[in-house]
């Protein structure tokens, strides 16, 4: 009987990249909970935006969130009104 490998887990690092890029020894649990809360908040606020991917990059004092969406007008607003939100 063969072993089944999840296709996304098999391709991470080769074809696809991680959805969250950060490293933490002592604060791993708190960063993970913060990432989950952030993902849930964005998904609930922009549920009709067609978000396909959320990438979170965490550096020393800065968090960068990249949103891949099919309807960017809903996320950034008309004419880019809510870009810095």
CSV table of C-alpha atoms in Angstrom, one decimal:
chain,number,residue,atom,x,y,z
A,1,UNK,CA,0.0,0.0,0.0
A,2,UNK,CA,1.5,3.3,-1.1
A,3,UNK,CA,2.0,6.4,1.1
A,4,UNK,CA,0.1,9.5,0.1
A,5,UNK,CA,1.9,12.8,0.2
A,6,UNK,CA,-0.1,16.1,0.3
A,7,UNK,CA,0.8,17.9,-3.0
A,8,UNK,CA,1.2,21.4,-1.4
A,9,UNK,CA,3.5,20.1,1.3
A,10,UNK,CA,5.5,18.2,-1.3
A,11,UNK,CA,6.1,21.3,-3.5
A,12,UNK,CA,6.9,23.8,-0.7
A,13,UNK,CA,10.4,25.1,-1.1
A,14,UNK,CA,10.7,23.9,-4.7
A,15,UNK,CA,7.8,25.2,-6.8
A,16,UNK,CA,5.8,27.1,-4.1
A,17,UNK,CA,6.9,29.3,-1.3
A,18,UNK,CA,5.8,29.4,2.3
A,19,UNK,CA,2.7,31.5,3.1
A,20,UNK,CA,4.3,33.0,6.2
A,21,UNK,CA,8.0,33.8,6.3
A,22,UNK,CA,9.4,34.4,9.7
A,23,UNK,CA,11.4,32.7,12.4
A,24,UNK,CA,11.0,32.8,16.2
A,25,UNK,CA,12.4,30.5,18.9
A,26,UNK,CA,10.9,31.9,22.1
A,27,UNK,CA,7.9,33.7,20.6
A,28,UNK,CA,6.8,31.1,18.1
A,29,UNK,CA,3.3,30.4,19.7
A,30,UNK,CA,2.5,34.1,20.0
A,31,UNK,CA,3.5,34.8,16.4
A,32,UNK,CA,1.5,31.9,15.1
A,33,UNK,CA,-1.6,33.0,17.0
A,34,UNK,CA,-1.1,36.6,15.7
A,35,UNK,CA,-0.8,35.3,12.1
A,36,UNK,CA,-4.0,33.2,12.5
A,37,UNK,CA,-5.9,36.2,13.9
A,38,UNK,CA,-4.6,38.4,11.1
A,39,UNK,CA,-5.6,35.9,8.4
A,40,UNK,CA,-9.1,35.5,10.0
A,41,UNK,CA,-9.6,39.2,10.3
A,42,UNK,CA,-8.6,39.9,6.6
A,43,UNK,CA,-10.7,36.9,5.4
A,44,UNK,CA,-13.8,38.1,7.3
A,45,UNK,CA,-13.4,41.8,6.4
A,46,UNK,CA,-12.8,41.1,2.7
A,47,UNK,CA,-14.8,38.0,2.2
A,48,UNK,CA,-16.2,39.1,-1.1
A,49,UNK,CA,-12.8,40.2,-2.6
A,50,UNK,CA,-11.8,36.7,-3.8
A,51,UNK,CA,-8.6,36.4,-1.8
A,52,UNK,CA,-6.6,33.5,-3.0
A,53,UNK,CA,-3.4,33.9,-1.0
A,54,UNK,CA,-2.1,35.9,2.0
A,55,UNK,CA,1.6,36.1,2.5
A,56,UNK,CA,3.0,37.3,5.8
A,57,UNK,CA,6.6,38.5,6.1
A,58,UNK,CA,7.7,39.3,9.7
A,59,UNK,CA,11.0,41.1,10.3
A,60,UNK,CA,12.3,42.6,13.5
A,61,UNK,CA,9.9,45.5,13.9
A,62,UNK,CA,7.8,45.2,10.7
A,63,UNK,CA,5.1,43.0,9.4
A,64,UNK,CA,4.3,43.0,5.7
A,65,UNK,CA,1.1,41.4,4.4
A,66,UNK,CA,0.8,40.7,0.7
A,67,UNK,CA,-2.8,40.0,-0.5
A,68,UNK,CA,-3.4,38.2,-3.8
A,69,UNK,CA,-6.9,38.9,-4.9
A,70,UNK,CA,-9.0,38.8,-8.0
A,71,UNK,CA,-10.9,42.0,-7.1
A,72,UNK,CA,-8.3,44.5,-5.8
A,73,UNK,CA,-10.8,47.4,-6.0
A,74,UNK,CA,-12.6,46.0,-2.9
A,75,UNK,CA,-9.4,45.8,-0.9
A,76,UNK,CA,-7.7,49.0,-1.8
A,77,UNK,CA,-10.8,51.1,-2.6
A,78,UNK,CA,-11.6,53.2,-5.6
A,79,UNK,CA,-8.5,55.0,-6.8
A,80,UNK,CA,-6.4,53.5,-4.0
A,81,UNK,CA,-8.1,55.3,-1.1
A,82,UNK,CA,-7.4,52.6,1.5
A,83,UNK,CA,-3.9,51.5,0.4
A,84,UNK,CA,-2.3,52.3,3.8
A,85,UNK,CA,-5.1,50.8,5.9
